Short mmCIF file of C-alpha atoms and ligand atoms in Angstrom, two decimals:
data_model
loop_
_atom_site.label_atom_id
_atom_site.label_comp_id
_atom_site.label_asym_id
_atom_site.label_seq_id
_atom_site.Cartn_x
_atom_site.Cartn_y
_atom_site.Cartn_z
CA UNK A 1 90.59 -96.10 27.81
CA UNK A 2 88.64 -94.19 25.70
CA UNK A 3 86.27 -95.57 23.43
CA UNK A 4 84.83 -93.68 20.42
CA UNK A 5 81.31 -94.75 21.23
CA UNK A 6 82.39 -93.62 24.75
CA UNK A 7 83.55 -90.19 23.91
CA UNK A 8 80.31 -89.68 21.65
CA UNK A 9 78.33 -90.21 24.50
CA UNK A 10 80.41 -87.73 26.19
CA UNK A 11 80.12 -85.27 23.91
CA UNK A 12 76.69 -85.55 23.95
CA UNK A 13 75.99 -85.07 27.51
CA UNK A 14 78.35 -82.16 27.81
CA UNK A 15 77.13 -80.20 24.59
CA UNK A 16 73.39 -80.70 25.05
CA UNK A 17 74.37 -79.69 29.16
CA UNK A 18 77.04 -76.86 27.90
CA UNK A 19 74.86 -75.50 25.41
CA UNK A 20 71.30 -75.38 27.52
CA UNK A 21 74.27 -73.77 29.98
CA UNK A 22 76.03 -71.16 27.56
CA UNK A 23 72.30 -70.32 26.67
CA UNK A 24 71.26 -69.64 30.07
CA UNK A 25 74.03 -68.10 31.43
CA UNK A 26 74.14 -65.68 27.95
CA UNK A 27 70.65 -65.31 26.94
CA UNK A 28 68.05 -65.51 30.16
CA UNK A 29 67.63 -62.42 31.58
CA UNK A 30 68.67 -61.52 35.07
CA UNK A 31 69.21 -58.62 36.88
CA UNK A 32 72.45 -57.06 36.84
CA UNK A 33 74.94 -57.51 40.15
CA UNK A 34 77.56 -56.22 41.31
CA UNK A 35 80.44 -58.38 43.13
CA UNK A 36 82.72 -57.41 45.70
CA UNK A 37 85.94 -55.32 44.69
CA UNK A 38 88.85 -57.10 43.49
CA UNK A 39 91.84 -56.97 45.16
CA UNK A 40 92.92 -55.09 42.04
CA UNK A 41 90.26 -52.55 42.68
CA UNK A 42 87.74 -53.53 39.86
CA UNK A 43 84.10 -54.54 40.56
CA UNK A 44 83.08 -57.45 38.33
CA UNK A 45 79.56 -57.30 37.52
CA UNK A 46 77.18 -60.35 36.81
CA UNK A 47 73.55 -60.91 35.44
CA UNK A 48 71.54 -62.72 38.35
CA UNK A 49 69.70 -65.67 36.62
CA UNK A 50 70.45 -68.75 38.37
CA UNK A 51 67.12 -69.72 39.77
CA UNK A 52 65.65 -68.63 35.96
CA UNK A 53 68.17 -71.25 34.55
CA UNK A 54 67.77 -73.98 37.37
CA UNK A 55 63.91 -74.13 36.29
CA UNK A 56 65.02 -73.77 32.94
CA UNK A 57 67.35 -77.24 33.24
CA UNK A 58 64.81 -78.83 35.23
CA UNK A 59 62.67 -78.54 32.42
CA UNK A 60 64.45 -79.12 29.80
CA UNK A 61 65.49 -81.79 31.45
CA UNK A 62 61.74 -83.24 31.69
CA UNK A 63 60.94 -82.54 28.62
CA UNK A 64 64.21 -84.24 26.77
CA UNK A 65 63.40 -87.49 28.80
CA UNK A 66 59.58 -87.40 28.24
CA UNK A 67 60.18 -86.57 23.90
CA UNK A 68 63.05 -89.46 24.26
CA UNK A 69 65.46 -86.96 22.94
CA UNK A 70 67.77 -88.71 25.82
CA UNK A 71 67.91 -91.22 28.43
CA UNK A 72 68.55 -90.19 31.79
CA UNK A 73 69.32 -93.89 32.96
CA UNK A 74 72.37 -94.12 29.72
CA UNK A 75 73.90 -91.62 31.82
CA UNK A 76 74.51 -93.71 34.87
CA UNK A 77 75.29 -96.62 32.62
CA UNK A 78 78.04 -94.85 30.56
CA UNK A 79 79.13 -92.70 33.86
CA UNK A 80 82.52 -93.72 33.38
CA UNK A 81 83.62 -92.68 30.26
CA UNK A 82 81.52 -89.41 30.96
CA UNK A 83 83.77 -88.78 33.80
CA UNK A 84 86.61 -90.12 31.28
CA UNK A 85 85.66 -87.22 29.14
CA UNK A 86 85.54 -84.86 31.29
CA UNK A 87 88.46 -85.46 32.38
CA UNK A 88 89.94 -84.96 29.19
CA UNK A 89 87.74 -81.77 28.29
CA UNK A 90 88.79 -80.05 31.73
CA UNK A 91 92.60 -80.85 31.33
CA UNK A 92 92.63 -79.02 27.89
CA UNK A 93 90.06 -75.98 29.29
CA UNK A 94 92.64 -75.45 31.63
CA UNK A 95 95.46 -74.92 29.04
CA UNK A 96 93.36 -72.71 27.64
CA UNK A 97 92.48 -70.60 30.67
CA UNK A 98 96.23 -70.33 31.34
CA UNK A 99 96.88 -69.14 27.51
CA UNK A 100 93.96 -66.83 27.94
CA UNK A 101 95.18 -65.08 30.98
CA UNK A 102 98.64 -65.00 29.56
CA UNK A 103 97.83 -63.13 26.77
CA UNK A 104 94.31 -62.20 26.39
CA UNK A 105 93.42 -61.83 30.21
CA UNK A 106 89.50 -59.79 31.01
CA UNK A 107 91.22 -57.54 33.66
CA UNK A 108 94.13 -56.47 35.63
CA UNK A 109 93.07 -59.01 38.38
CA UNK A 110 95.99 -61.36 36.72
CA UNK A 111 99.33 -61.83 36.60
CA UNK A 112 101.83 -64.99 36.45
CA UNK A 113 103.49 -66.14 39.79
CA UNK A 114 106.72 -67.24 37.23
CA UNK A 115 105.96 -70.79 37.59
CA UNK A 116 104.29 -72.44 34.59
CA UNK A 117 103.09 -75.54 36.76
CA UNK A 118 101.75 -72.97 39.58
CA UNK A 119 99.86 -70.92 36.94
CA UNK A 120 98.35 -74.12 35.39
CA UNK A 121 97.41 -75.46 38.93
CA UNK A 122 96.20 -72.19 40.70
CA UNK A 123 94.85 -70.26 37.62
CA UNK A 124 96.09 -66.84 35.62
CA UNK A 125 93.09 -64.70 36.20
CA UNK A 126 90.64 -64.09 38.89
CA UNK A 127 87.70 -63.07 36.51
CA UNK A 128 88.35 -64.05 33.06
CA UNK A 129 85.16 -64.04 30.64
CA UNK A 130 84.46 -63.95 26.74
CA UNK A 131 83.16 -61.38 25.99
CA UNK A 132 80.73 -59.26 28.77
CA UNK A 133 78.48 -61.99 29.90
CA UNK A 134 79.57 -65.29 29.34
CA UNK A 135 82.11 -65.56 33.27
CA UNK A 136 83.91 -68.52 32.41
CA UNK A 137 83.94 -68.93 36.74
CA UNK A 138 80.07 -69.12 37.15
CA UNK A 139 80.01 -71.77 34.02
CA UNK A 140 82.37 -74.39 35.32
CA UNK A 141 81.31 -73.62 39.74
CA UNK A 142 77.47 -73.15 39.18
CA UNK A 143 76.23 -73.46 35.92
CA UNK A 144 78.23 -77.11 35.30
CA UNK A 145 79.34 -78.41 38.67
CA UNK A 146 76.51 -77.02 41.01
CA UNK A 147 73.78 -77.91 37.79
CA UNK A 148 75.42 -81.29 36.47
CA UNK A 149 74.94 -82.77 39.79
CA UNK A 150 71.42 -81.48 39.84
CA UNK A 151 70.42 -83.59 36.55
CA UNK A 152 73.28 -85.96 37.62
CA UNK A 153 71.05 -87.29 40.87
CA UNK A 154 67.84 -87.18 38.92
CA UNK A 155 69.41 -89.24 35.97
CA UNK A 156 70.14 -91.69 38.84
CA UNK A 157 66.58 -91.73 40.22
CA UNK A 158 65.68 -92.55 37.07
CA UNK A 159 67.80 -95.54 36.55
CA UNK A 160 66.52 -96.94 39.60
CA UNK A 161 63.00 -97.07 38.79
CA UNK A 162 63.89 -98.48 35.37
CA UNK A 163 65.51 -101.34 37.24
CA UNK A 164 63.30 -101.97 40.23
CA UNK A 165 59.88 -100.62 38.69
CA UNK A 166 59.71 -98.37 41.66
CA UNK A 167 61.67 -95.52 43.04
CA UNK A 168 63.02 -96.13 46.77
CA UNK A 169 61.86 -93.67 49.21
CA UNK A 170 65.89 -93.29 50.47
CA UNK A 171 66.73 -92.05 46.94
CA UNK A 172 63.89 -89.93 46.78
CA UNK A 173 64.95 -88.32 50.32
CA UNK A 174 68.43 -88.15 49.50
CA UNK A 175 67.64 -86.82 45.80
CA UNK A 176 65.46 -84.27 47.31
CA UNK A 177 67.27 -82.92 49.96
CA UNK A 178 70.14 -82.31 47.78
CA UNK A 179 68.10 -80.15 45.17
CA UNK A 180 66.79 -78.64 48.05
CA UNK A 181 70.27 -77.21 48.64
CA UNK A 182 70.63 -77.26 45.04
CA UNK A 183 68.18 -74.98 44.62
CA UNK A 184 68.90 -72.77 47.65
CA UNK A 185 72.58 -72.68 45.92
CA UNK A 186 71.11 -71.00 43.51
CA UNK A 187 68.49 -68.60 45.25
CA UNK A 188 72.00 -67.22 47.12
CA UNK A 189 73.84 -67.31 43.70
CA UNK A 190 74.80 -63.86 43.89
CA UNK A 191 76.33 -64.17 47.89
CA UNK A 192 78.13 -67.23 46.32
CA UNK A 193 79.90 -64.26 43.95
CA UNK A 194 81.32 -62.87 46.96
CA UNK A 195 82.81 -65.48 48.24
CA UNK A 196 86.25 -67.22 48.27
CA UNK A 197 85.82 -69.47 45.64
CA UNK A 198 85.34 -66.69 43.63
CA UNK A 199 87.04 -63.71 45.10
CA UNK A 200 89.93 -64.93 46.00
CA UNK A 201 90.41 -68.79 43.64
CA UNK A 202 91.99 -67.99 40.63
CA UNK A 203 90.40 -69.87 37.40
CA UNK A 204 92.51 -73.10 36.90
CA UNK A 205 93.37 -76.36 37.78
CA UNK A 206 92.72 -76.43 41.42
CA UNK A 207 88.90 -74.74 41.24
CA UNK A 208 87.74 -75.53 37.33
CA UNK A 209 89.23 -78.99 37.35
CA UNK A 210 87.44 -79.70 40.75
CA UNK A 211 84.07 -77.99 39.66
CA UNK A 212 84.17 -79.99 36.51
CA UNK A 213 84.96 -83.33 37.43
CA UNK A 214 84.96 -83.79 41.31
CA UNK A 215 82.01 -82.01 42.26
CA UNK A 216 79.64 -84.60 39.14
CA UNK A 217 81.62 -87.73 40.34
CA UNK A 218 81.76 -87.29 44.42
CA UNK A 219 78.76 -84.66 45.40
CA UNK A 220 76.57 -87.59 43.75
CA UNK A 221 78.00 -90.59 45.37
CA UNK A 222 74.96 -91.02 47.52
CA UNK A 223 72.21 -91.49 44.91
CA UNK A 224 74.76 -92.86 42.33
CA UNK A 225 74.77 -95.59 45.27
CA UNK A 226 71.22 -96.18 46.06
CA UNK A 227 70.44 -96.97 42.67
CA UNK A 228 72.10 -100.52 43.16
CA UNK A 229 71.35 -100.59 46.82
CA UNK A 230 67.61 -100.15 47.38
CA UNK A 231 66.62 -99.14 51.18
CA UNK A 232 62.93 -98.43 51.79
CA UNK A 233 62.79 -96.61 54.98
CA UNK A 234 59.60 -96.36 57.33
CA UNK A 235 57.55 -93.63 56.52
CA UNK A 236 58.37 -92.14 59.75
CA UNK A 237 61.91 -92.21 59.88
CA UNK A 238 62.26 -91.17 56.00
CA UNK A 239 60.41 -87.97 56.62
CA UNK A 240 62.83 -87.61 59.84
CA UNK A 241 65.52 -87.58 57.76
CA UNK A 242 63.58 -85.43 55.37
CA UNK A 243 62.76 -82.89 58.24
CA UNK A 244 66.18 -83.09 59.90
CA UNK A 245 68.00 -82.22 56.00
CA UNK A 246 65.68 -79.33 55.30
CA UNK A 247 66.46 -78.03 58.68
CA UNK A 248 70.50 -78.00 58.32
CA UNK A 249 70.16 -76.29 54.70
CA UNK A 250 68.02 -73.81 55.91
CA UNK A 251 70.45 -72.91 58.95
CA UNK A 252 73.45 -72.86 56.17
CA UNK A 253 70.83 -71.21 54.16
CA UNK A 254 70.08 -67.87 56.25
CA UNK A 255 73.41 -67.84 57.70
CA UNK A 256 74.73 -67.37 54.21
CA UNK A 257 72.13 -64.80 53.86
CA UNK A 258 72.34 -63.11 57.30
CA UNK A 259 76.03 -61.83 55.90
CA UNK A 260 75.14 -61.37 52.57
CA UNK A 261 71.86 -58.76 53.75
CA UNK A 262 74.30 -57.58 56.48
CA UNK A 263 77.24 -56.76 53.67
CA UNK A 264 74.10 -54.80 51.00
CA UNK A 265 72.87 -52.59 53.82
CA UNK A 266 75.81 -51.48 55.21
CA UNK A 267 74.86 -53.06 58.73
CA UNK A 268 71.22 -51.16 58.76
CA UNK A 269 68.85 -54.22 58.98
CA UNK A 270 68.29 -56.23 62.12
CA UNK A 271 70.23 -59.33 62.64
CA UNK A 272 67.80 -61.58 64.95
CA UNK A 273 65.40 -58.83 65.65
CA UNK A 274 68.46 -56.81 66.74
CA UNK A 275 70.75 -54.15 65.50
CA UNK A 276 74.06 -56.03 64.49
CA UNK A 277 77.21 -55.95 66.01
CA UNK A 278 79.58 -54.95 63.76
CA UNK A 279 83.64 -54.14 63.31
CA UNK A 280 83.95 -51.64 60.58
CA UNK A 281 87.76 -53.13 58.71
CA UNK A 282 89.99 -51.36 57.29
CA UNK A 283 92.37 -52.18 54.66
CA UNK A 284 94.01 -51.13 51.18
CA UNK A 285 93.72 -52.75 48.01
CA UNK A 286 96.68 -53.73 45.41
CA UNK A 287 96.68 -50.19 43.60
CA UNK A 288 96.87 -48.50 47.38
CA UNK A 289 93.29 -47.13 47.85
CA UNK A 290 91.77 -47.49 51.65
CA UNK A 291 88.87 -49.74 51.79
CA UNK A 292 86.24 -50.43 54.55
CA UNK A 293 84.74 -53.59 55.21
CA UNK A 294 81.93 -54.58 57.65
CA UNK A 295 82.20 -57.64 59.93
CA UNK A 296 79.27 -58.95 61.43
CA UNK A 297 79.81 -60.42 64.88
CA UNK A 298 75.93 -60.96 66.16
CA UNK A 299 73.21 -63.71 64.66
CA UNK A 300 74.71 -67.19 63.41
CA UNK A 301 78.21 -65.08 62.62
CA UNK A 302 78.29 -64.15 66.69
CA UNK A 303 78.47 -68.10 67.72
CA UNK A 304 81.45 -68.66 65.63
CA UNK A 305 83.40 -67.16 62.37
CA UNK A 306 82.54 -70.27 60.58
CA UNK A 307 79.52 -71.58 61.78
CA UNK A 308 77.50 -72.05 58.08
CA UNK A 309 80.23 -74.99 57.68
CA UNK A 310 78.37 -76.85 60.33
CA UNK A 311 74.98 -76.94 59.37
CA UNK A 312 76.53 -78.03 55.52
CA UNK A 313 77.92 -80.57 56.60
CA UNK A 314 74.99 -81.89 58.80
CA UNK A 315 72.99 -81.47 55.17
CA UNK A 316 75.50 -83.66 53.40
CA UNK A 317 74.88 -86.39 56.67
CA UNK A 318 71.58 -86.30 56.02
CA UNK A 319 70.79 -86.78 52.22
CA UNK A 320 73.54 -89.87 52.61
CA UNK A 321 71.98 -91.54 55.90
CA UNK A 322 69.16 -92.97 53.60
CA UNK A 323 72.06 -94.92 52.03
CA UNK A 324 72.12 -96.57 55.91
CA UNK A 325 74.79 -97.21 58.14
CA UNK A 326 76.43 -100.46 56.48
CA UNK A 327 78.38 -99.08 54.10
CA UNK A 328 81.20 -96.41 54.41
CA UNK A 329 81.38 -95.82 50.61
CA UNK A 330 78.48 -93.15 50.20
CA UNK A 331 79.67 -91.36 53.61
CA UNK A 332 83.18 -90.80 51.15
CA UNK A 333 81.41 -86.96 50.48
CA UNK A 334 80.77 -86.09 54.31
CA UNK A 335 84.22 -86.92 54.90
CA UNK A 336 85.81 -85.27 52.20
CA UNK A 337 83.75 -81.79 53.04
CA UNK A 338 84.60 -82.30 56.97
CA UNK A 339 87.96 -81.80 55.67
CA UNK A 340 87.64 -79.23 53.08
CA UNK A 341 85.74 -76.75 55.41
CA UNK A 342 87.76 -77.09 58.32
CA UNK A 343 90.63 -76.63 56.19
CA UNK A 344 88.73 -73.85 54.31
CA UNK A 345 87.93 -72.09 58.07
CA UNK A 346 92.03 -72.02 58.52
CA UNK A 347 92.52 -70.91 55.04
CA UNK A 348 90.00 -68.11 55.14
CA UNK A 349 91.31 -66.64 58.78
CA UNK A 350 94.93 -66.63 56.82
CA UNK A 351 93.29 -64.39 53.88
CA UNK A 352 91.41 -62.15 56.07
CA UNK A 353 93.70 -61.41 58.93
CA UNK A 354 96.50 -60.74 56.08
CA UNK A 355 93.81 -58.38 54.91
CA UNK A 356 92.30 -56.65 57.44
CA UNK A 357 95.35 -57.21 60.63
CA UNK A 358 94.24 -55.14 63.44
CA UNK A 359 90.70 -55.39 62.90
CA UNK A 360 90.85 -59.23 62.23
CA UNK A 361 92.51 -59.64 66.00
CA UNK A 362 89.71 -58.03 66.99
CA UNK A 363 86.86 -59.91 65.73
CA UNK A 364 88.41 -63.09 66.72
CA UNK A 365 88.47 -61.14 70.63
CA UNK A 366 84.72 -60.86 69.87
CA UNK A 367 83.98 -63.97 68.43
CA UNK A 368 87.19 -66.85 69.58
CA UNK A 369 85.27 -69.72 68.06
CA UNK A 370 86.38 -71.14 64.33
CA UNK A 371 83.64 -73.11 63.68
CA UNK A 372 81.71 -74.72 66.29
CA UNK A 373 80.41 -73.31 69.80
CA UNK A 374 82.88 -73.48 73.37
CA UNK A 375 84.84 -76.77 71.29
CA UNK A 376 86.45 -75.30 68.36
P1 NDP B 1 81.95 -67.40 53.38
O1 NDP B 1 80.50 -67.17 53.26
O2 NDP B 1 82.48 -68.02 54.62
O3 NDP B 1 82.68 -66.05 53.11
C1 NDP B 1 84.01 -65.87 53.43
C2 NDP B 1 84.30 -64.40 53.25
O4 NDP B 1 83.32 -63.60 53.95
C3 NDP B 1 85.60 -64.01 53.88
O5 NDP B 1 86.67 -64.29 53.01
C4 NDP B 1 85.39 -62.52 54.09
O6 NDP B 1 85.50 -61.89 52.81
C5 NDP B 1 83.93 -62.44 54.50
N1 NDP B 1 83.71 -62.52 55.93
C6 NDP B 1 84.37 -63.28 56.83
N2 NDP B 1 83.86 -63.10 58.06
C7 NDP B 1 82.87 -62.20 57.93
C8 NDP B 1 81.98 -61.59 58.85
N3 NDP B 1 82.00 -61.86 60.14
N4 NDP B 1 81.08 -60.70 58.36
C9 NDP B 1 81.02 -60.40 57.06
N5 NDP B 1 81.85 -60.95 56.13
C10 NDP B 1 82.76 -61.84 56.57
O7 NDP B 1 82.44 -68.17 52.09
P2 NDP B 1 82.59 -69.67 51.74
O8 NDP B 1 82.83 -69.68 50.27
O9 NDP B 1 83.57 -70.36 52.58
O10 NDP B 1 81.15 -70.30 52.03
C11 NDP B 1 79.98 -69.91 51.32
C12 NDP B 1 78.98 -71.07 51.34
O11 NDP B 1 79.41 -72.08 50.47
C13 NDP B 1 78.78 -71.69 52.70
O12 NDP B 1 77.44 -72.02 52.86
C14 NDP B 1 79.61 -72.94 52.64
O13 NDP B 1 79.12 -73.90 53.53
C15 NDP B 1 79.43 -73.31 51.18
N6 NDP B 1 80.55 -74.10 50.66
C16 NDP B 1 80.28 -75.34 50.19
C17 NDP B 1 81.31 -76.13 49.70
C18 NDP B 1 81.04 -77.49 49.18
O14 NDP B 1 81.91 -78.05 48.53
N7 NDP B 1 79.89 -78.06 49.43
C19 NDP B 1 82.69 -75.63 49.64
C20 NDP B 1 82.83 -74.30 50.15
C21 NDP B 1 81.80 -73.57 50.64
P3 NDP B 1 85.80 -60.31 52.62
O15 NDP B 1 87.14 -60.27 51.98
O16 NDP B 1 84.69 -59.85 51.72
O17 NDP B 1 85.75 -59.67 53.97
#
């Protein structure tokens, strides 16, 4: 149940978060990019900030903790009915994004499937904003899912050096390792536009509910864990673990990059000190034009057409192993994304043979792997 203390707590934490947000994503400046074209045949464009507003939380962060304007460690206490409230919040934003594509959607990239309980769960529109700036799609997947757990895992650090006097050098492994890849999230922000979550997702249930709620209470789970369950590692072994993390992000890191470069220069820079191999695929968008899209088949997208999945998930292993090996509870994340990637590797094949047919049964000829090397 909902308290009113409760839901004054959680209006707190989600206006001071949604407004430093809704600042950032409005008012820093950023270059501007373009994404990929719709299937509609519109190119949505976006200002390129997130790194700018990453430092930006970080700091605000610091600074709201250090002036006592807020306490980190109330967040972990009142977690709950946080989660409680966003539950609520993300229920009603929802309705609204289904009202707002029914009658006030940003683009043509919209449309009703005739079911009101479809259009609720999957979404109306594919891009819907207010006004030219503020993409309500980058709010709820980076600038409140990908940053609330950011602040989320530092609250928790936090807490446990209020309790213990001292801060464990598993959560400051784990805690590090995942702003690592925070922060790498948001270096590659503008690859992250061009991919399914936002290309192809609608805005509703399924994505904004999920980026809301599941990504604060789950992505966390390892740190929101430690803080009760204190593990001081050897110093050896915890910068293993360090070393090991930091390797697997980078891997997901440049492969995400590798296709992202590969995509912006048509195929003209080198992929591993090589030119790339490439399959130039055709295919026509919904108002009939022809299309050509390249599909790189050499560096980490030549071993297999989901490879990046692999070294993500080794990232998630490694900030939870600090948690140790006793407990299943904090390994709940690694083998939730184990699912959703190798699920996501099926789905995505689906979209892009539909897309690109011929061409598709080609690059799967030149590259027969889904996700990992000669076993799958
Ligand atoms: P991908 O980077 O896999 O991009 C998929 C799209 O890329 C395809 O739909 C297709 O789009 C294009 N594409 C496919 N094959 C090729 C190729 N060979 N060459 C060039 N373009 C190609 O998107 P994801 O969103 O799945 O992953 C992005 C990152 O996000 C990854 O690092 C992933 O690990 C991470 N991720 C993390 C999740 C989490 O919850 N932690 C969840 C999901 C992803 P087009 O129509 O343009 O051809």
């Amino acid at each position: 149940m909902i308290g009113c203390p409760a839901f004054a707590i959680y209006m707190w934490f989600t206006l001071t978060h949604l407004d430093g947000s809704l600042v950032e994503l409005v008012a820093l400046p950023g270059a501007v990019h373009k994404g990929p074209v719709s299937p509609k045949g519109n190119v949505p464009v976006y200002k390129a900030n997130g790194v700018l507003a990453y430092f930006t939380t970080l700091a605000l962060f610091v600074l709201g903790w250090q002036l006592e304007v807020f306490s980190p460690a109330r967040v972990y206490d009142l977690f709950g009915e946080i989660l409680s409230g966003l539950n609520m919040f993300s229920l009603l934003f929802c309705l609204f994004l289904y009202f707002k594509g029914k009658y006030a959607p940003s683009s043509s990239d919209s449309g009703s499937t005739g079911s009101l309980v479809y259009d609720y769960y999957w979404g109306m529109e594919l891009y819907p904003r207010i006004g030219r700036h503020f993409d309500l799609k980058t709010w709820t997947n980076c600038r409140m899912g990908m940053m609330g757990w950011g602040v989320l895992v530092l609250c928790y650090a936090v807490k446990q050096r209020e309790l213990y006097g001292y801060l464990t050098n598993s959560m400051a492994v784990s805690v590090l390792l995942m702003h690592l890849y925070i922060f790498k999230f948001f270096l590659w922000e503008t690859g992250y536009w061009g991919t399914m979550d936002i290309a192809h997702d609608r805005a509703g249930y399924y994505l904004c509910w999920g980026c809301l709620n599941w990504v604060p209470a789950i992505y966390t789970s390892p740190a929101l864990y430690l803080v009760e369950n204190p593990i001081q590692w050897s110093l050896p072994a915890a910068v293993a673990i360090g070393v090991a993390g930091t390797l697997a992000i980078y891997i997901n890191y440049d492969s995400d990059r590798q296709r992202q470069v590969f995509r912006a220069t048509n195929g003209k820079a080198l992929v591993w000190g090589k030119p790339p191999q490439m399959i130039a695929a055709k295919y026509s968008t919904g108002d009939g034009k022809q299309k050509t899209s390249l599909l790189l088949a050499s560096g980490w997208w030549g071993l297999a057409r989901h490879f990046h999945y692999l070294p993500e998930i080794l990232a998630a292993f490694f900030w939870t192993l600090p948690a140790g090996l006793t407990h299943p509870l904090p390994y709940f994340y690694v083998f939730f994304l184990t699912l959703l990637l190798t699920d996501r590797a099926f789905r995505d094949d689906v979209r892009c043979s539909s897309k690109y047919g011929a061409y598709w049964q080609h690059y799967t000829k030149a590259v027969p792997y889904k996700m990992i090397p000669y076993i799958f």
